[in-house]
């Protein structure tokens, strides 16, 4: 009887308990979702998510995702993060639901933190971070490698109603309707232009310091992007690597000071705001911001582990107050893990660059980069030859673009937004007006018009005017990879309406190897030149070469030239070149030289032929090259200088050559980073001519008689004013960025930057070379007599200037300090230039 009663009571209790648990007040509430930036749509990692009125909360992961649950009565979720407006959203109690948040940035700048007494508690933590750098920095490892996945997206943002009403945008209204949906519930519309994904293997070796990336697969989709060969080399992880353990980080070619740099206290203020577990690591949270908002420094948050004082996570931003052009914001987010050897390596990186509108009637741009690293191996270096090429692209990298296949390669699946981006770009590319505008942009950027298997151009040399040729017109072409991946054919025809002469050039190049870049080139040319313009040395400065076709041709001459050039990269960074050149010289000015040196009774000649062989070695240890179509582009070096040594030998009697001679030339170029003091660029050069030669075959130093500043010239020197057969020169330019002017209250908003220049030549001319000049040339402006550099007396010009005026203009003030005796010598000059700098 008692058992039956207990059994009945238990059933009633169980029934009542089920009823109680089913009541909303006692059922569990689960909220999942994602926190993103309202403008960019990018995830916001490390944001605080909490049930309103409780202490139950969590933080978003690196991809902005969160999951939070509570068995207590709750009706709202609050999301907050430094630099963003806090947002609250209502939820349904007792249910599992998805609630996404889009946060809006706070536009007001951070205020300085003031501590009343005692030391800032963050300082002790930062001192330990610096003290433990050597064991936590990945550069401690002898080698490391990992599998990496990279994703890049470029969008148009800040799309205003005025911009939508422009004629071009009206043609893509249908696409814009879809864009509003891509941006999200509360987000602003964006227009995607480019998206790419790549999978690669990345390798690093410390001693000697070498790195290489093997791009295995790539998927590229973009408006106007046709051939992915060049782009594929740019979408890997090599250009998205940032190490905050370095004192200075190079971001978009600017040097930014790290918040954990050795001299952190000079640049930043800090606030210890929290301590929290991230995974298994207990971390201090420190917020930081620059002491001077105009400095190239970050603001944001770092998480430092308590045990090793290692960087666990970082969210660092640069705002529009910094001394940068066209940049609204830069944001770098990074998550690191500890390796088996103790050092920490980044496993996830996210970089956002927000480019502002150039005008009130244009839109801005967003560039978003994401990398994920897996399967990390450390301290297993390969032979140095393994790292011979910085970037290696698999031949079949672009052949596997099926979506199902890429689902097996991605470290994380694409979001619905990213899937929509692919579809929208496909739609944009098929709009006729979009095709037209992209073709125009390609012509402006590349200088050539793509006409299938050939490129027509370059347009920059199509028209010129000077006193010898009058109006000059020119047209040319060169083949591309559609024609051949091994052979390149090109040529041009030009005509001067004043001199009535036809000019031409033609070349044939064979690419023998792309692995160790090897080319053989034959070139024929007949044209008008200027004495003192070394077109070979100025080959990369095509704007200057085109500009020198205009104006008064002082010391002009006609020439016929045939040339053979062979070059090969022997090993990483070392290129060997052998060339042969034969040319004629027919001056348009009063010129003559004694056939037998200083013998006044010898015949006076005014034309000559010369043949020479050139042997050149070039060493640039950490230079990075990209292959674009059938060309190789240099991105410069990171730390080491570029050293070139050239030996030239004249072959008298060969093909009618009149002279035998020897020349030796050495040059060195180096960019020097001075941290807060800016960046310098130094070019050292020297040449020695061992024989007696007519002065057009000696060293004529490049002057400038225009009001346009040119870095490669001596700006207060006249064209051909100085000649030497031996010299050493230095050309130095220093960009102070905002180092000084940022400290002047009235100058901060202008964002002007100081620049300093110095040009020095020390040299001279042997008396035998002077005596070779015939008396018939010693009159008027054509005489070089006053142009000999005197022994022990260098030519010096020093300058100072201001750049970044209205973002595009630069003004230089140059003083000439030597060779001031001639009445018409320019002792001081003001020069202007147009430049595009960030």
Short mmCIF file of C-alpha atoms in Angstrom, two decimals, residues 112 218 352 579 743 814:
data_model
loop_
_atom_site.label_atom_id
_atom_site.label_comp_id
_atom_site.label_asym_id
_atom_site.label_seq_id
_atom_site.Cartn_x
_atom_site.Cartn_y
_atom_site.Cartn_z
CA UNK A 112 44.26 60.39 -23.78
CA UNK A 218 44.38 29.70 -57.31
CA UNK A 352 41.46 45.62 -44.25
CA UNK A 579 76.03 42.13 -74.65
CA UNK A 743 54.69 68.45 -34.41
CA UNK A 814 67.70 73.46 -54.81
#
